PDB file of C-alpha atoms in Angstrom:
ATOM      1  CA  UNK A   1       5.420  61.581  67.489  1.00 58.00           C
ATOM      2  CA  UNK A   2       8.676  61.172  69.556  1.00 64.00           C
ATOM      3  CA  UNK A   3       6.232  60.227  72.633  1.00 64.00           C
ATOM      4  CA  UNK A   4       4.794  57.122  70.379  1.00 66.00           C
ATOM      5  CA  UNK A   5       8.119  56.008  69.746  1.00 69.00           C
ATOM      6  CA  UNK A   6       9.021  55.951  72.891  1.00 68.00           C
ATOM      7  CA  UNK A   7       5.481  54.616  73.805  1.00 68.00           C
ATOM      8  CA  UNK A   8       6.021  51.843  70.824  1.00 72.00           C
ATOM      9  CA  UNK A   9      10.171  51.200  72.298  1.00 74.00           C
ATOM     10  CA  UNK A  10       8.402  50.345  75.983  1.00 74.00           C
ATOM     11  CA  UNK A  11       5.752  48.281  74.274  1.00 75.00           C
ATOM     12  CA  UNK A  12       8.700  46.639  72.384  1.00 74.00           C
ATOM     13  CA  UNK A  13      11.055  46.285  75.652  1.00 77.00           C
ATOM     14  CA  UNK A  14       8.134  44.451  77.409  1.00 71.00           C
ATOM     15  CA  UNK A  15       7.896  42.193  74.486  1.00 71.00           C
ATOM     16  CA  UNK A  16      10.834  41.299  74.611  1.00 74.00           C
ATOM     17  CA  UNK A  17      10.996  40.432  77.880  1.00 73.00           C
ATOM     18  CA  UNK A  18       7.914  38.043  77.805  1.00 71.00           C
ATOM     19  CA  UNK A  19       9.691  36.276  75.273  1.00 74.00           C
ATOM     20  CA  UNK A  20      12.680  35.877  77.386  1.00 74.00           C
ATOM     21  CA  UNK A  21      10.497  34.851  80.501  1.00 70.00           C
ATOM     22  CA  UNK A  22       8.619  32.270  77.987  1.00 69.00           C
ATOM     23  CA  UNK A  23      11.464  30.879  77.271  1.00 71.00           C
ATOM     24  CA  UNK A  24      13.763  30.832  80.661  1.00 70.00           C
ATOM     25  CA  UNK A  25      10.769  29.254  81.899  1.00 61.00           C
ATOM     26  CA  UNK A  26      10.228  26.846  78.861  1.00 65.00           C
ATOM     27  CA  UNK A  27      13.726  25.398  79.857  1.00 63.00           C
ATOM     28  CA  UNK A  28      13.169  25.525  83.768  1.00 59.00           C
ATOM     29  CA  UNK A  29       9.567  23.268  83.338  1.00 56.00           C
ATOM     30  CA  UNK A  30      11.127  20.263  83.005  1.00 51.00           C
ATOM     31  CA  UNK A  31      12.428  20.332  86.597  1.00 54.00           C
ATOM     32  CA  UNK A  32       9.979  22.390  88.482  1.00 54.00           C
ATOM     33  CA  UNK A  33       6.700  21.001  87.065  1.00 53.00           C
ATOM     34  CA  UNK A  34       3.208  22.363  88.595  1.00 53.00           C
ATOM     35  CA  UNK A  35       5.057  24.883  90.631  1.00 59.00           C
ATOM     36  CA  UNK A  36       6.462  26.573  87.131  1.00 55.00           C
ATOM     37  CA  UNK A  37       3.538  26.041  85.394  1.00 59.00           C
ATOM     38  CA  UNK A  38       1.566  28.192  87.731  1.00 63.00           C
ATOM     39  CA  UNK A  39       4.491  30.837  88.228  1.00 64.00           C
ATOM     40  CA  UNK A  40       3.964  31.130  84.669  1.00 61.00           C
ATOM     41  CA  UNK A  41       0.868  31.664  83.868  1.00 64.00           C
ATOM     42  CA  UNK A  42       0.341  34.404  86.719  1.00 63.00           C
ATOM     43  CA  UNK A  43       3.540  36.406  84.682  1.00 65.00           C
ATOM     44  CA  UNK A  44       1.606  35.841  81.029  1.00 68.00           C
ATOM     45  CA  UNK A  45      -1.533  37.061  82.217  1.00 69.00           C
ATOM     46  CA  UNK A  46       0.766  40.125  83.867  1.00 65.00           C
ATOM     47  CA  UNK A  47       2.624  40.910  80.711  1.00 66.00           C
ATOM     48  CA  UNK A  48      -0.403  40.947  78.546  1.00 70.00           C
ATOM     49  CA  UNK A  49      -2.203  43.394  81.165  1.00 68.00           C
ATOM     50  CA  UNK A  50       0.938  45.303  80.925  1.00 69.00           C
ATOM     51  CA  UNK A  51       0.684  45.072  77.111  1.00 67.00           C
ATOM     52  CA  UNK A  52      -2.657  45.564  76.847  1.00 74.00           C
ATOM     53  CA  UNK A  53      -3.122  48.580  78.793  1.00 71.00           C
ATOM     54  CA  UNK A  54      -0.173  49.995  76.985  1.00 72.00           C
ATOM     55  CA  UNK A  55      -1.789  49.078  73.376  1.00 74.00           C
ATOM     56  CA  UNK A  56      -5.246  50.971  74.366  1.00 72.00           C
ATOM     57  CA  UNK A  57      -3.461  54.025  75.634  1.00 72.00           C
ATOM     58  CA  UNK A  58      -1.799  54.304  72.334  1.00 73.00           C
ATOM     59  CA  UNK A  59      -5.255  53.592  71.027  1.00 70.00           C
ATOM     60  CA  UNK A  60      -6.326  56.952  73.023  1.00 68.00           C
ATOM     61  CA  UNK A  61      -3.527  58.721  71.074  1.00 67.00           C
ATOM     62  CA  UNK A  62      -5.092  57.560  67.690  1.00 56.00           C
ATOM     63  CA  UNK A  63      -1.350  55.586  67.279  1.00 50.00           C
ATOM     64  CA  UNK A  64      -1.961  53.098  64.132  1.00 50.00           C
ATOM     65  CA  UNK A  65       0.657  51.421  64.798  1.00 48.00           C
ATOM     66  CA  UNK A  66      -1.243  50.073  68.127  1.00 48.00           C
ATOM     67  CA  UNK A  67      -3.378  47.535  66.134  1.00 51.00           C
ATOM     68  CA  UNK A  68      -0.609  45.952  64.884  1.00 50.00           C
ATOM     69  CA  UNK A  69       2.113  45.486  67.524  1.00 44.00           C
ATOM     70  CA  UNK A  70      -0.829  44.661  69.564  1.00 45.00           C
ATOM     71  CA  UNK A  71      -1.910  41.156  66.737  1.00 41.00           C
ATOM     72  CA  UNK A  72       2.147  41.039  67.002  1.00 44.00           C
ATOM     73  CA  UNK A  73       2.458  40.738  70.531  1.00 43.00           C
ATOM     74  CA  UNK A  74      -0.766  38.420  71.275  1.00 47.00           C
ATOM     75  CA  UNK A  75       0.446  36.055  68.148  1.00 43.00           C
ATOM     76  CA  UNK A  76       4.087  35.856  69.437  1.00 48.00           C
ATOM     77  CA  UNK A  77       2.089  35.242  72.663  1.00 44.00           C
ATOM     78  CA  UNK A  78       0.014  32.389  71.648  1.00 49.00           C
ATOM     79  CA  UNK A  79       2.444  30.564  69.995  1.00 49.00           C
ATOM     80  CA  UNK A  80       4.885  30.705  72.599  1.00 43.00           C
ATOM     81  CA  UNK A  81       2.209  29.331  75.359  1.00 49.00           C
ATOM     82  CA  UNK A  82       1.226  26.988  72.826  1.00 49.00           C
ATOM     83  CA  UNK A  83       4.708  25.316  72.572  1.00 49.00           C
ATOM     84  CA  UNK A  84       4.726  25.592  76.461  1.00 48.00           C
ATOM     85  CA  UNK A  85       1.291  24.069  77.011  1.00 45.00           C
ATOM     86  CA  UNK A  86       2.554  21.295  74.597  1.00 52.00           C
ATOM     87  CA  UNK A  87       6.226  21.196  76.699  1.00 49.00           C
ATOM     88  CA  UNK A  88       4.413  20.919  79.877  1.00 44.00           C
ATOM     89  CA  UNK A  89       1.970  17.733  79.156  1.00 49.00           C
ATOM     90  CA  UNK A  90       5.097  16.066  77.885  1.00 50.00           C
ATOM     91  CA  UNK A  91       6.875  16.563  81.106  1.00 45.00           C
ATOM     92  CA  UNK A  92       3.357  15.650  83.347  1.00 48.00           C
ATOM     93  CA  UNK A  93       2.797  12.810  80.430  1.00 52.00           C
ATOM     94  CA  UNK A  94       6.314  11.443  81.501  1.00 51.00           C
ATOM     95  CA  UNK A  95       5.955  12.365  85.165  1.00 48.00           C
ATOM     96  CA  UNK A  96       2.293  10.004  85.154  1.00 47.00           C
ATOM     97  CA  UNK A  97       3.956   7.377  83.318  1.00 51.00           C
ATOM     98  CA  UNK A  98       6.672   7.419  86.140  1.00 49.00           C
ATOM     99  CA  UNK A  99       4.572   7.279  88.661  1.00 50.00           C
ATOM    100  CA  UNK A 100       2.593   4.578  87.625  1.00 47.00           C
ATOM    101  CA  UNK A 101       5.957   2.344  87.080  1.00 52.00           C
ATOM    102  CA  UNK A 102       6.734   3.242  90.690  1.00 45.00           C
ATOM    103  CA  UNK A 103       3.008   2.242  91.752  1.00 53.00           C
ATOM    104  CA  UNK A 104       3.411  -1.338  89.978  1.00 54.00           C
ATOM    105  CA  UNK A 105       6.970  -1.647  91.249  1.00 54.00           C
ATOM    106  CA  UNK A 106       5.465  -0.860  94.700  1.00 56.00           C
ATOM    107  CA  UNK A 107       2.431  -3.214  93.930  1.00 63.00           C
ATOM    108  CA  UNK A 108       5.224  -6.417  92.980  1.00 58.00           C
ATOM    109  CA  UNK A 109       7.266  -5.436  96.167  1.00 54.00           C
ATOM    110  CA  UNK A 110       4.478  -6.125  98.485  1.00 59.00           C
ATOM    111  CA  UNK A 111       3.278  -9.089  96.672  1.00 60.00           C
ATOM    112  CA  UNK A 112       6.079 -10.374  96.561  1.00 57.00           C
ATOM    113  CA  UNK A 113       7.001 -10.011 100.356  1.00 57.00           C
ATOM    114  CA  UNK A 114       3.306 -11.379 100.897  1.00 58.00           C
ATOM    115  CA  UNK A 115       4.093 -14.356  99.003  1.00 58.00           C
ATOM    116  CA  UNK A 116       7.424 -14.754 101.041  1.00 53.00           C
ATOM    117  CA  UNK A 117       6.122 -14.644 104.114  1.00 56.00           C
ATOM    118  CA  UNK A 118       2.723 -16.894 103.564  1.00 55.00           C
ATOM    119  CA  UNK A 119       5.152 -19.169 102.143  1.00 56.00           C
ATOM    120  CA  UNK A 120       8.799 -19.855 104.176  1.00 53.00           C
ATOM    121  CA  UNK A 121      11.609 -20.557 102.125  1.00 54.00           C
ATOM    122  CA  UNK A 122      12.508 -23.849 101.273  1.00 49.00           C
ATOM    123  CA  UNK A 123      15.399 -24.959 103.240  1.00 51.00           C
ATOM    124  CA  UNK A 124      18.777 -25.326 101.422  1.00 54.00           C
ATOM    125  CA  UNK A 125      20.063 -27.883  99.761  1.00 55.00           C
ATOM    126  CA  UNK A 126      22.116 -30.328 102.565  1.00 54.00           C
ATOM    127  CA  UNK A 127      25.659 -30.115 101.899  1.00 60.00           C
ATOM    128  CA  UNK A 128      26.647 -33.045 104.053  1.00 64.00           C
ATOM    129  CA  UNK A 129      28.798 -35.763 101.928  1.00 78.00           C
ATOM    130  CA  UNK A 130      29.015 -39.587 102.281  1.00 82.00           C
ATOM    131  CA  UNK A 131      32.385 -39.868 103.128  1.00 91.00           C
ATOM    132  CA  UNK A 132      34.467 -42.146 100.689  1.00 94.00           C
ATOM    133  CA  UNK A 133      35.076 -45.062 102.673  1.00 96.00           C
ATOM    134  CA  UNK A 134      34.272 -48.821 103.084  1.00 97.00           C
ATOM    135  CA  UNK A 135      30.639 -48.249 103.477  1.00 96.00           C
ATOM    136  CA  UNK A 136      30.034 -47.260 100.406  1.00 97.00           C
ATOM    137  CA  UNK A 137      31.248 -50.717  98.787  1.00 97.00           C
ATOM    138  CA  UNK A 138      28.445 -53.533  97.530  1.00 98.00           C
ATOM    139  CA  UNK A 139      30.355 -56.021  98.817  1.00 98.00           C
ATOM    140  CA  UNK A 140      28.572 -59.834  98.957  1.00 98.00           C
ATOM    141  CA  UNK A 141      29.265 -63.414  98.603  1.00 98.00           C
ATOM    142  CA  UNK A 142      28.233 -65.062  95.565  1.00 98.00           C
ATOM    143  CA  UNK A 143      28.771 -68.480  94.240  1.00 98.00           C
ATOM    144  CA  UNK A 144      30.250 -68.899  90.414  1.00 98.00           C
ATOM    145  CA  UNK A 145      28.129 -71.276  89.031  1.00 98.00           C
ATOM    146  CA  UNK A 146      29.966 -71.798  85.655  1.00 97.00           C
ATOM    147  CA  UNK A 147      32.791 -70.319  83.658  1.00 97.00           C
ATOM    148  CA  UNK A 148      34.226 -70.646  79.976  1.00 97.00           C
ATOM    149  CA  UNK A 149      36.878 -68.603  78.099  1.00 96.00           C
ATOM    150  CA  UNK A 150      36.107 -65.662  76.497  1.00 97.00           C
ATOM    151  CA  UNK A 151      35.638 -65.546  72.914  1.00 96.00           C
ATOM    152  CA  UNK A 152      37.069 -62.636  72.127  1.00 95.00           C
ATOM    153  CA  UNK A 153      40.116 -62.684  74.568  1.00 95.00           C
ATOM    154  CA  UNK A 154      42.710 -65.438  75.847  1.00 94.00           C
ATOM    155  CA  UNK A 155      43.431 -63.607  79.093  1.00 95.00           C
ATOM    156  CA  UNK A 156      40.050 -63.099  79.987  1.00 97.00           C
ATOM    157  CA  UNK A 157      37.254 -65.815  82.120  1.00 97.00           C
ATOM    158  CA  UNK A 158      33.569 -65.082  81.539  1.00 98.00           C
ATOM    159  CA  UNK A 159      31.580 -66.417  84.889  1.00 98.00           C
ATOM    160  CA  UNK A 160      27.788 -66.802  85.591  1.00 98.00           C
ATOM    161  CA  UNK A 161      27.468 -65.953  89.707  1.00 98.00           C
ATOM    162  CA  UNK A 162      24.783 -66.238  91.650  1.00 98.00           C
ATOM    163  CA  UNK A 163      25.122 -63.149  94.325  1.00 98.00           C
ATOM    164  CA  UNK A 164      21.595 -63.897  95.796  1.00 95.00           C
ATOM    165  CA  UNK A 165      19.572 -61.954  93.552  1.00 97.00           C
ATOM    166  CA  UNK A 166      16.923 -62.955  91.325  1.00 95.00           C
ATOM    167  CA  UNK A 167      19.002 -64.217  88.345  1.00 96.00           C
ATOM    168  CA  UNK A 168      22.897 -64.564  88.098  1.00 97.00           C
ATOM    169  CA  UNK A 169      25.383 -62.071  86.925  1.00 98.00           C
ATOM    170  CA  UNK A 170      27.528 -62.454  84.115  1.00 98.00           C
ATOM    171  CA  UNK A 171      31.405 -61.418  84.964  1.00 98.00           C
ATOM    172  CA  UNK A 172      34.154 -60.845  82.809  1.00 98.00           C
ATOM    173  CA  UNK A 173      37.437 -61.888  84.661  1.00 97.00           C
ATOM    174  CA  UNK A 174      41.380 -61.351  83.821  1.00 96.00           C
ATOM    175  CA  UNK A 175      42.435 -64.625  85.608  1.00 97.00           C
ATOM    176  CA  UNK A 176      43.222 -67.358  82.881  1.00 96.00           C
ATOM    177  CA  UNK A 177      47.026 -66.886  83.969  1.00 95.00           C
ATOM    178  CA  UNK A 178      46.432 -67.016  87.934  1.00 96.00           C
ATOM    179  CA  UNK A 179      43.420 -69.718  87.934  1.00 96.00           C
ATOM    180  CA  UNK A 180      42.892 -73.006  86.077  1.00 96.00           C
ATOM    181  CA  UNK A 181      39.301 -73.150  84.307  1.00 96.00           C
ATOM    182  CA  UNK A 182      38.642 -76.556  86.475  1.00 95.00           C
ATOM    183  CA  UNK A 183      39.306 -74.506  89.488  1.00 96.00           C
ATOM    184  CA  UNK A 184      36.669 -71.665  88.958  1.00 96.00           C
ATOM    185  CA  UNK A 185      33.441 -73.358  88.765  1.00 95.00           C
ATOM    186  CA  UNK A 186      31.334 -73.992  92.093  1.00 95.00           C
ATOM    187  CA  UNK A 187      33.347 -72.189  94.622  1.00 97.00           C
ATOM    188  CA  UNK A 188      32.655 -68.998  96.751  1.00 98.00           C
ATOM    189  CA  UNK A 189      34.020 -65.898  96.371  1.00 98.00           C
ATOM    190  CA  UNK A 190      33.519 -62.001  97.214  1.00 98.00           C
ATOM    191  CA  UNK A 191      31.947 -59.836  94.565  1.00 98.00           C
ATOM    192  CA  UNK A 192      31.493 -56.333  94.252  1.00 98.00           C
ATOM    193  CA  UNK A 193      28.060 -55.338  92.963  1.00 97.00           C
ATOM    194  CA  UNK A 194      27.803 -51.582  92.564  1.00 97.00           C
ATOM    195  CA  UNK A 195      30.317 -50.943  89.560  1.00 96.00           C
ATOM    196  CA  UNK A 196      28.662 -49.671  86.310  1.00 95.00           C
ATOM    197  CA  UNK A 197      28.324 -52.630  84.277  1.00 96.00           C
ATOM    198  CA  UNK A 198      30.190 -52.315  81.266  1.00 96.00           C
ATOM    199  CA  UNK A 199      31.383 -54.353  78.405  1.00 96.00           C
ATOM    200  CA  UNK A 200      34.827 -56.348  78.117  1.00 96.00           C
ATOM    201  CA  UNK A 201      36.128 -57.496  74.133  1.00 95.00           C
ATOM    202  CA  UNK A 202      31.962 -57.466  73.631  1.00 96.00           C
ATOM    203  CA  UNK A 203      31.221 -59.262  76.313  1.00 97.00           C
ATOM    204  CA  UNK A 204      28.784 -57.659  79.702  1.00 97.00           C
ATOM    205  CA  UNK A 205      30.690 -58.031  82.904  1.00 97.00           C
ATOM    206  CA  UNK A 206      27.975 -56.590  85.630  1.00 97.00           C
ATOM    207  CA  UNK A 207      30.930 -56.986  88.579  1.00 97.00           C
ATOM    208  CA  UNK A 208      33.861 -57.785  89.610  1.00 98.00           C
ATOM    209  CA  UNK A 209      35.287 -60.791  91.588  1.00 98.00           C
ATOM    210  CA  UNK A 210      37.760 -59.390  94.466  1.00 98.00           C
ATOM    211  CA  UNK A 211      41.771 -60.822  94.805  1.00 98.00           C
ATOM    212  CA  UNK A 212      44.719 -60.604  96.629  1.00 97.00           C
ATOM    213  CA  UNK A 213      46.829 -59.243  93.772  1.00 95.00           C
ATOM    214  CA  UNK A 214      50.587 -59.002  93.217  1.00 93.00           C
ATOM    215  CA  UNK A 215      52.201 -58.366  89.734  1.00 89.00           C
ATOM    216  CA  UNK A 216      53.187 -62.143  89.902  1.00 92.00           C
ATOM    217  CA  UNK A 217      50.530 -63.997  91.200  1.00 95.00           C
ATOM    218  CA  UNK A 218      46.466 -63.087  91.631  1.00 96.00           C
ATOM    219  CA  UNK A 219      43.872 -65.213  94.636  1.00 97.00           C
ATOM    220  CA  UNK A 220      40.864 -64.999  94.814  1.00 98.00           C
ATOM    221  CA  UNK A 221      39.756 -63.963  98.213  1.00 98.00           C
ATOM    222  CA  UNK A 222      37.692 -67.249  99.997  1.00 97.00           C
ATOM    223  CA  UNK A 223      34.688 -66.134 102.248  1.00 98.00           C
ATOM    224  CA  UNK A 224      34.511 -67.865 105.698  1.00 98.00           C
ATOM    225  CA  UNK A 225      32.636 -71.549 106.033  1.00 97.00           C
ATOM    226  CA  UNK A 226      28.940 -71.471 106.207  1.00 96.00           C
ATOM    227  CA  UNK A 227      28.586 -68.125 103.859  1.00 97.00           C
ATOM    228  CA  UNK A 228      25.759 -67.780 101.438  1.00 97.00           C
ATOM    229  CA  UNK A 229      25.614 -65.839  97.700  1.00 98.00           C
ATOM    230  CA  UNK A 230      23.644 -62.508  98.773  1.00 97.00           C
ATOM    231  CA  UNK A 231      25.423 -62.339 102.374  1.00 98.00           C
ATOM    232  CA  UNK A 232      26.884 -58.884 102.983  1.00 98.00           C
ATOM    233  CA  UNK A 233      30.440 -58.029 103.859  1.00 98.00           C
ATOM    234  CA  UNK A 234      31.387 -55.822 106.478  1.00 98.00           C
ATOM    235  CA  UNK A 235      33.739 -53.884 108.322  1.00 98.00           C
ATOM    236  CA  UNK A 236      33.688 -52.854 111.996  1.00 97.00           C
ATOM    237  CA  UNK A 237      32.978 -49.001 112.535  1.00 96.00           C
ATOM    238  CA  UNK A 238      31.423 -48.210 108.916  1.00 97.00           C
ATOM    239  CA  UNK A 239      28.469 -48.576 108.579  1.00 95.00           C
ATOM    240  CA  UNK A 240      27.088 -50.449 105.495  1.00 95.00           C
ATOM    241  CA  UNK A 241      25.619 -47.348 103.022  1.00 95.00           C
ATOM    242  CA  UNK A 242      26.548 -48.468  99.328  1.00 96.00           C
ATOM    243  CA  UNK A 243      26.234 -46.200  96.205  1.00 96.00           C
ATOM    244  CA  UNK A 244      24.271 -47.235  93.468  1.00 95.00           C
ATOM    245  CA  UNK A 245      26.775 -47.120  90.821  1.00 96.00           C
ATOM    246  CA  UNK A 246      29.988 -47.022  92.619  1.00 95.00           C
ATOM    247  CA  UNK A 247      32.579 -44.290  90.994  1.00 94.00           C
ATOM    248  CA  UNK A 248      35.039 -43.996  93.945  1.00 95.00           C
ATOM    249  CA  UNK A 249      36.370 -47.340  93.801  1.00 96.00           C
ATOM    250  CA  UNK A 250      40.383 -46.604  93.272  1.00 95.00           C
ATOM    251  CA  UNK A 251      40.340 -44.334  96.313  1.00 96.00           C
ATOM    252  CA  UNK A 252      38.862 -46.865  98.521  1.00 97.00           C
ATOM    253  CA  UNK A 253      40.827 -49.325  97.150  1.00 96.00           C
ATOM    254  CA  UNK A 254      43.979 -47.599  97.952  1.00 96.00           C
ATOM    255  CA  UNK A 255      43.131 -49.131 101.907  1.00 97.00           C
ATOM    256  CA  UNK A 256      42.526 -52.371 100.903  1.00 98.00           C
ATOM    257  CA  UNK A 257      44.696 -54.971 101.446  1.00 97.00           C
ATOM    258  CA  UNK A 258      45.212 -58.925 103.220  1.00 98.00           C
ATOM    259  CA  UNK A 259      46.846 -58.518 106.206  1.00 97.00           C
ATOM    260  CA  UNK A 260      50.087 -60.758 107.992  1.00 97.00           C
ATOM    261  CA  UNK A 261      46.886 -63.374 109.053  1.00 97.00           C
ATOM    262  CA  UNK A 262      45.753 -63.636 105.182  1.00 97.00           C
ATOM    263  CA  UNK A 263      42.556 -61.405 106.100  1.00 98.00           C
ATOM    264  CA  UNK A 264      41.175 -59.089 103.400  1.00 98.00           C
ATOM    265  CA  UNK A 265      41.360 -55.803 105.809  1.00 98.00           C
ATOM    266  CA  UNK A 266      39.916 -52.285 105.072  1.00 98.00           C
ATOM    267  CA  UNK A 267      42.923 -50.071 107.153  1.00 97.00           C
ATOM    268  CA  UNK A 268      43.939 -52.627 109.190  1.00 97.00           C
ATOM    269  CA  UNK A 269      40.022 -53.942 110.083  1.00 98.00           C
ATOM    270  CA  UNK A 270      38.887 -57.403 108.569  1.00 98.00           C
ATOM    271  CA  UNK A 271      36.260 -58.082 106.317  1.00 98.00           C
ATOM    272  CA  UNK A 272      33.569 -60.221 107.973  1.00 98.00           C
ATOM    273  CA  UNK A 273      30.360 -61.667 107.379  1.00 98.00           C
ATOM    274  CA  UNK A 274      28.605 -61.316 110.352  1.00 96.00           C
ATOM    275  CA  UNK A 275      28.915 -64.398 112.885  1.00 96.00           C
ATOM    276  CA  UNK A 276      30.624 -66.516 110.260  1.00 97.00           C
ATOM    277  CA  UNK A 277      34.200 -65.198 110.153  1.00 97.00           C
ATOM    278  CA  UNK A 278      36.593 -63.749 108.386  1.00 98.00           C
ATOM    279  CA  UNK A 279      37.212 -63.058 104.627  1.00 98.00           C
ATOM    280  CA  UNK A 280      40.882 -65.032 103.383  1.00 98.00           C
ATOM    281  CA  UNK A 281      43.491 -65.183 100.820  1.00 97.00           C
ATOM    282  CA  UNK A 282      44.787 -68.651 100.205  1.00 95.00           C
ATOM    283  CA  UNK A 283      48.770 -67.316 100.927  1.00 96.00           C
ATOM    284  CA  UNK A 284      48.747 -63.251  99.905  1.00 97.00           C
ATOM    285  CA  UNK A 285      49.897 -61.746 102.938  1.00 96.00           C
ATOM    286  CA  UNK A 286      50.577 -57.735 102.956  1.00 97.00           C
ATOM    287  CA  UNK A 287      48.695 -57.744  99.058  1.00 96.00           C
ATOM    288  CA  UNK A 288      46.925 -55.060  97.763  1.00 97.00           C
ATOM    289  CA  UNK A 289      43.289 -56.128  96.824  1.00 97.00           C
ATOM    290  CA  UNK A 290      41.496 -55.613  93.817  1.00 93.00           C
TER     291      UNK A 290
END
């Protein structure tokens, strides 16, 4: 009877150490995958030789307690693979699922340098500026062909001027003070065309007649003999490029002036139109123009 117990303590020892080899490797699949997998499998199938052989020399001895430690042992068995079996396709669930992100991610690599190189890149963007200088002015001659007060404002003149185009332009002008009413109808002067038209007391003012102007006295600047509304206005060494709608105006304008020979001058250069002359102010010299 002593030998059975001894007999039944092995069969209980090796038990025990399945169970702890189950389980060491239960927590060890999640890095070592197939490799494990197999490893374990060749030490179950071990173990339960081990067991069984044990169980049916006990069976020899006419042990009763064989039959049951061996349903013991192949339950505790079976229920431990089962929980490994079901550990393991989690992990090699997981592990396809990986690989088949990498694959796609691999897939939209390569289309994606297939699409780059059967189509270049678009080149970038220019980053060349127009400088801010005289060129960018609408500058023209224009004729006023009528002017009135403004009915909304004392100060103010409100001019039709034909610049050349299609129909006139109607101008809203602060000059009552500087120039009588009789003296504004059918003369020449220089307008500036690109300004955002905007309104003045109500009324539209699409541009803006150019003057020699000092706090105490305003001229309108006089384009040379021979000019024609729609003629252009330009200086030497810029080159004629005008905006559309002109938003730099008071930092050109800061260059602008009549010069000691009453020319309208952009630093120091005259305004001309070309092989007519000069651009004038009546007796502004050294006069900021606006």
């Amino acid at each position: 009877m002593n030998v059975a117990r001894k007999q039944l303590n092995t069969i209980k020892i090796f038990h025990a150490k399945l169970l702890d080899t189950l389980k060491r490797h239960q927590n060890d699949l999640a890095n070592n995958y197939s490799q494990d997998i197999e490893r374990l499998k060749f030490e179950q199938e071990s173990l339960k030789a081990q067991v069984e052989a044990e169980l049916a020399r006990l069976k020899k001895q006419k042990i009763q307690t064989g039959n049951d430690i061996k349903i013991e042992v192949n339950s505790n068995i079976d229920d431990v693979n089962k929980k490994d079996i079901s550990t393991v396709k989690t992990i090699e669930n997981d592990k396809c699922s990986d690989n088949i992100d990498v694959k796609k991610n691999n897939q939209t690599l390569k289309t994606e340098k297939k699409q780059k190189k059967n189509n270049p890149a678009v080149p970038a963007k220019s980053t060349i500026t127009t400088p801010v200088d005289f060129g960018r002015l609408d500058l023209r001659v224009a004729k006023i062909l009528s002017a009135s007060k403004h009915p909304n404002a004392d100060a103010l003149y409100v001019e039709t001027i034909d610049v050349g185009e299609e129909k006139p332009r109607n101008v809203v002008s602060g000059l009552v003070k500087f120039v009588p009413l009789e003296a504004m109808s059918n003369r020449m002067v220089v307008l500036l065309c690109n300004l955002k038209p905007s309104k003045i007391r109500g009324v539209l003012s699409e541009a803006m007649v150019m003057c020699a102007s000092s706090p105490e006295n305003v001229e309108i600047l006089e384009p040379p003999p021979g000019s024609v509304p729609g003629d252009y206005i330009n200086v030497d060494g810029y080159t004629r490029s005008p905006d559309k709608v002109l938003k730099v105006f008071e930092e050109i304008a800061q260059d602008l002036k009549t010069d000691e020979n009453l020319q309208a001058t952009y630093k120091g250069i005259p305004w001309t139109v070309t092989g007519k002359g000069a651009v004038l102010a009546k007796s502004l010299k050294n006069i900021k123009i606006k």
